[in-house]
Amino acid sequence: MKLFVDTGQVEEVRQAAEWGIIDGVTTNPSLIAKAGRGFKETVLAMCEILPHGSISAEVVGTTVPDILKEAREIASWAPNIVVKVPMTPAGIQATRQLRQEGIRVNMTLVFSPAQALLAAKAGATYISVFVGRVDDIASEGMRTIEEVVQMVDAYGFESEVLVASIRHPMHVVEAMRMGAHIATMPFKVLEQLFHHPLTDIGLQRFLEDWNKAGLRIFDNPA
Ligand code: E4P
């Protein structure tokens, strides 16, 4: 399963990239606005940090001509950009056209298997299914992931299912159990994935035992 970080902060991408376990980044207009830097400079900095990763950057146009114009511009900035397009009739129509032009699309704001089917048929590279926002309204976001993964597998669509709007580590674990292709998460959730109290306790004990016995690895410590 690929792990993406969902952020507008270049420094978070840099840290995640140093750990070497990140396959890409997703941004959205809200995250870019919150980060407080220019859109193009932010996306290009991320592309440079992860040259072999996939960087999703979103259009803000809502008509077919506007979406196409913005998507072509954003895609021209770097080869590893995937353009995020909203799940609307105009977004679907634009996705079909962009696909023919070789521009990869991450279809965003997908909340139902029906919407995911349309995204897959339009040729979206990624289908971003939001889970946290559904949980927020007392429904089951992960249930949709299960159905969308089944749909993509059953019909052999090339689209990858991207679990978005992740709120906590269990969303990542459930995405893995369901066979989703990608999970994108806030940097904070990525950090949380590292932690287990028994790891901390275990490491502390190993080091105490080692030090008590006066053992060493190097014959001539520097
Ligand atoms: C996905 O690509 C979106 O940027 C993101 O996951 C939205 O998450 P939110 O519901 O926490 O805003």
Short mmCIF file of C-alpha atoms and ligand atoms in Angstrom, two decimals:
data_model
loop_
_atom_site.label_atom_id
_atom_site.label_comp_id
_atom_site.label_asym_id
_atom_site.label_seq_id
_atom_site.Cartn_x
_atom_site.Cartn_y
_atom_site.Cartn_z
CA MET A 1 0.00 0.00 0.00
CA LYS A 2 1.30 3.46 -0.87
CA LEU A 3 1.46 6.11 1.85
CA PHE A 4 0.91 9.76 0.99
CA VAL A 5 1.10 12.74 3.30
CA ASP A 6 -1.85 15.14 3.12
CA THR A 7 -0.39 18.59 3.66
CA GLY A 8 0.37 22.05 2.32
CA GLN A 9 3.53 22.30 4.45
CA VAL A 10 6.77 21.73 2.53
CA GLU A 11 8.70 21.01 5.75
CA GLU A 12 6.37 18.14 6.61
CA VAL A 13 6.99 16.62 3.18
CA ARG A 14 10.74 17.02 3.70
CA GLN A 15 10.61 15.20 7.06
CA ALA A 16 8.41 12.40 5.70
CA ALA A 17 10.68 12.00 2.69
CA GLU A 18 13.72 11.64 4.97
CA TRP A 19 12.06 8.67 6.66
CA GLY A 20 11.92 7.08 3.19
CA ILE A 21 8.42 5.61 3.49
CA ILE A 22 6.40 8.17 1.56
CA ASP A 23 5.18 7.64 -1.99
CA GLY A 24 3.50 10.96 -2.58
CA VAL A 25 1.68 14.04 -1.34
CA THR A 26 -1.89 15.25 -1.60
CA THR A 27 -2.78 18.90 -1.23
CA ASN A 28 -6.08 20.73 -1.52
CA PRO A 29 -7.02 24.43 -1.71
CA SER A 30 -7.66 24.61 2.06
CA LEU A 31 -4.29 23.06 2.95
CA ILE A 32 -2.44 25.35 0.52
CA ALA A 33 -4.26 28.41 1.88
CA LYS A 34 -3.43 27.40 5.46
CA ALA A 35 0.28 26.94 4.65
CA GLY A 36 0.49 30.59 3.55
CA ARG A 37 2.89 30.22 0.60
CA GLY A 38 2.25 30.52 -3.15
CA PHE A 39 0.54 27.55 -4.81
CA LYS A 40 3.06 26.94 -7.59
CA GLU A 41 6.14 27.43 -5.38
CA THR A 42 4.72 25.01 -2.78
CA VAL A 43 3.86 22.31 -5.33
CA LEU A 44 7.23 22.66 -7.08
CA ALA A 45 9.13 22.40 -3.79
CA MET A 46 7.24 19.17 -3.01
CA CYS A 47 7.96 17.80 -6.50
CA GLU A 48 11.64 18.48 -5.96
CA ILE A 49 11.72 16.76 -2.58
CA LEU A 50 9.95 13.68 -3.96
CA PRO A 51 11.02 13.50 -7.63
CA HIS A 52 9.82 9.90 -7.92
CA GLY A 53 6.69 10.47 -5.87
CA SER A 54 3.27 11.61 -6.94
CA ILE A 55 2.19 15.15 -5.99
CA SER A 56 -1.53 15.94 -6.20
CA ALA A 57 -2.46 19.59 -6.81
CA GLU A 58 -6.06 20.71 -7.18
CA VAL A 59 -7.87 22.90 -9.70
CA VAL A 60 -10.36 25.49 -8.45
CA GLY A 61 -12.32 25.90 -11.69
CA THR A 62 -15.79 24.41 -11.78
CA THR A 63 -16.66 24.47 -15.50
CA VAL A 64 -15.19 22.11 -18.09
CA PRO A 65 -13.17 24.84 -19.88
CA ASP A 66 -11.83 26.23 -16.59
CA ILE A 67 -10.92 22.81 -15.21
CA LEU A 68 -9.14 21.89 -18.46
CA LYS A 69 -7.24 25.18 -18.61
CA GLU A 70 -6.07 24.98 -14.99
CA ALA A 71 -5.27 21.26 -15.18
CA ARG A 72 -3.07 21.72 -18.26
CA GLU A 73 -1.24 24.58 -16.56
CA ILE A 74 -0.68 22.69 -13.27
CA ALA A 75 0.38 19.50 -15.07
CA SER A 76 2.98 21.48 -17.07
CA TRP A 77 4.87 22.43 -13.88
CA ALA A 78 6.45 19.00 -13.28
CA PRO A 79 6.12 15.44 -14.62
CA ASN A 80 5.18 13.95 -11.24
CA ILE A 81 2.08 16.10 -10.72
CA VAL A 82 -1.35 14.49 -10.63
CA VAL A 83 -4.15 17.02 -11.04
CA LYS A 84 -6.99 16.87 -8.53
CA VAL A 85 -10.39 17.42 -10.06
CA PRO A 86 -13.68 17.51 -8.10
CA MET A 87 -16.34 14.84 -8.53
CA THR A 88 -18.94 16.79 -10.52
CA PRO A 89 -20.38 16.32 -14.02
CA ALA A 90 -17.91 18.93 -15.30
CA GLY A 91 -15.09 17.22 -13.41
CA ILE A 92 -15.95 13.85 -14.93
CA GLN A 93 -16.11 15.29 -18.45
CA ALA A 94 -12.79 17.07 -17.98
CA THR A 95 -11.19 13.93 -16.56
CA ARG A 96 -12.07 11.96 -19.67
CA GLN A 97 -10.45 14.65 -21.85
CA LEU A 98 -7.36 15.02 -19.62
CA ARG A 99 -6.87 11.26 -19.67
CA GLN A 100 -6.78 11.38 -23.48
CA GLU A 101 -4.12 14.08 -23.25
CA GLY A 102 -2.01 11.93 -20.91
CA ILE A 103 -2.64 14.10 -17.84
CA ARG A 104 -3.24 12.03 -14.71
CA VAL A 105 -6.24 12.91 -12.57
CA ASN A 106 -6.93 12.39 -8.88
CA MET A 107 -10.72 12.60 -8.62
CA THR A 108 -11.49 14.19 -5.28
CA LEU A 109 -14.52 14.59 -3.00
CA VAL A 110 -15.80 11.09 -3.71
CA PHE A 111 -18.19 9.83 -1.03
CA SER A 112 -20.13 6.95 -2.60
CA PRO A 113 -19.54 3.81 -4.68
CA ALA A 114 -21.72 5.33 -7.43
CA GLN A 115 -19.45 8.37 -7.70
CA ALA A 116 -16.39 6.10 -7.63
CA LEU A 117 -17.78 4.09 -10.55
CA LEU A 118 -18.09 7.27 -12.63
CA ALA A 119 -14.54 8.31 -11.72
CA ALA A 120 -13.20 4.89 -12.73
CA LYS A 121 -15.08 4.99 -16.04
CA ALA A 122 -13.76 8.48 -16.78
CA GLY A 123 -10.22 7.13 -16.36
CA ALA A 124 -9.15 8.74 -13.08
CA THR A 125 -5.72 7.56 -11.96
CA TYR A 126 -6.72 7.92 -8.31
CA ILE A 127 -10.18 7.91 -6.76
CA SER A 128 -10.02 9.87 -3.50
CA VAL A 129 -12.70 8.48 -1.22
CA PHE A 130 -13.11 10.59 1.93
CA VAL A 131 -13.68 8.67 5.16
CA GLY A 132 -13.25 11.10 8.07
CA ARG A 133 -15.85 13.56 6.84
CA VAL A 134 -18.37 10.71 6.64
CA ASP A 135 -17.52 9.48 10.14
CA ASP A 136 -17.98 13.09 11.29
CA ILE A 137 -21.65 12.90 10.35
CA ALA A 138 -22.13 9.60 12.17
CA SER A 139 -21.90 7.31 9.16
CA GLU A 140 -19.34 4.66 8.15
CA GLY A 141 -16.70 6.06 5.82
CA MET A 142 -14.67 2.85 5.65
CA ARG A 143 -17.68 0.89 4.37
CA THR A 144 -17.47 2.90 1.14
CA ILE A 145 -13.78 2.03 0.81
CA GLU A 146 -14.62 -1.66 1.01
CA GLU A 147 -17.25 -1.34 -1.73
CA VAL A 148 -15.07 0.79 -4.00
CA VAL A 149 -12.09 -1.57 -3.72
CA GLN A 150 -14.41 -4.48 -4.60
CA MET A 151 -15.81 -2.57 -7.58
CA VAL A 152 -12.37 -1.66 -8.97
CA ASP A 153 -11.12 -5.25 -8.54
CA ALA A 154 -14.27 -6.89 -9.92
CA TYR A 155 -14.24 -4.90 -13.15
CA GLY A 156 -10.47 -4.56 -13.57
CA PHE A 157 -10.44 -0.75 -13.61
CA GLU A 158 -6.95 0.76 -13.65
CA SER A 159 -7.87 3.43 -11.08
CA GLU A 160 -6.28 3.20 -7.65
CA VAL A 161 -8.41 3.69 -4.56
CA LEU A 162 -6.99 6.48 -2.39
CA VAL A 163 -8.33 6.66 1.16
CA ALA A 164 -8.56 10.36 2.02
CA SER A 165 -9.75 12.42 4.98
CA ILE A 166 -7.96 10.11 7.38
CA ARG A 167 -8.23 11.13 11.03
CA HIS A 168 -6.30 8.49 13.00
CA PRO A 169 -4.03 5.42 12.64
CA MET A 170 -6.93 2.93 12.67
CA HIS A 171 -8.21 4.46 9.43
CA VAL A 172 -4.84 3.52 7.90
CA VAL A 173 -4.99 -0.01 9.30
CA GLU A 174 -8.55 -0.50 8.05
CA ALA A 175 -7.55 0.83 4.61
CA MET A 176 -4.77 -1.77 4.54
CA ARG A 177 -7.16 -4.56 5.59
CA MET A 178 -9.55 -3.60 2.80
CA GLY A 179 -6.84 -3.66 0.16
CA ALA A 180 -6.94 0.05 -0.69
CA HIS A 181 -4.06 1.08 -2.92
CA ILE A 182 -3.16 4.35 -1.17
CA ALA A 183 -3.77 6.07 2.16
CA THR A 184 -3.17 9.80 2.46
CA MET A 185 -2.92 11.22 5.96
CA PRO A 186 -2.03 14.34 7.89
CA PHE A 187 1.60 14.43 9.05
CA LYS A 188 0.43 13.98 12.65
CA VAL A 189 -1.22 10.65 11.79
CA LEU A 190 1.90 9.54 9.92
CA GLU A 191 3.93 10.21 13.09
CA GLN A 192 1.39 8.28 15.18
CA LEU A 193 1.95 5.18 13.03
CA PHE A 194 5.44 4.81 14.50
CA HIS A 195 4.36 4.56 18.09
CA HIS A 196 3.69 1.58 20.33
CA PRO A 197 4.25 1.71 24.11
CA LEU A 198 5.79 -1.79 24.11
CA THR A 199 8.41 -0.60 21.58
CA ASP A 200 9.43 2.23 23.93
CA ILE A 201 9.49 -0.03 27.00
CA GLY A 202 11.29 -2.80 25.11
CA LEU A 203 13.98 -0.47 23.80
CA GLN A 204 14.51 1.06 27.22
CA ARG A 205 15.00 -2.41 28.77
CA PHE A 206 17.43 -3.57 26.05
CA LEU A 207 19.58 -0.48 26.55
CA GLU A 208 19.53 -0.73 30.35
CA ASP A 209 20.59 -4.41 30.26
CA TRP A 210 23.32 -3.66 27.72
CA ASN A 211 24.70 -0.74 29.66
CA LYS A 212 24.58 -2.60 33.01
CA ALA A 213 26.68 -5.41 31.49
CA GLY A 214 29.22 -2.86 30.17
CA LEU A 215 29.02 -4.28 26.64
CA ARG A 216 30.12 -2.43 23.51
CA ILE A 217 30.05 -2.80 19.73
CA PHE A 218 33.31 -1.08 18.75
CA ASP A 219 36.68 -2.25 20.07
CA ASN A 220 38.00 1.31 19.93
CA PRO A 221 35.16 3.75 20.54
CA ALA A 222 35.82 7.12 18.88
C1 E4P B 1 -7.53 14.44 0.18
O1 E4P B 1 -6.74 14.44 -0.73
C2 E4P B 1 -7.90 15.62 0.96
O2 E4P B 1 -6.91 16.60 0.83
C3 E4P B 1 -8.00 15.36 2.43
O3 E4P B 1 -7.74 14.03 2.77
C4 E4P B 1 -9.18 15.98 3.10
O4 E4P B 1 -9.17 15.68 4.46
P1 E4P B 1 -10.03 16.45 5.57
O5 E4P B 1 -11.38 15.84 5.60
O6 E4P B 1 -9.27 16.18 6.84
O7 E4P B 1 -10.03 17.89 5.19
#
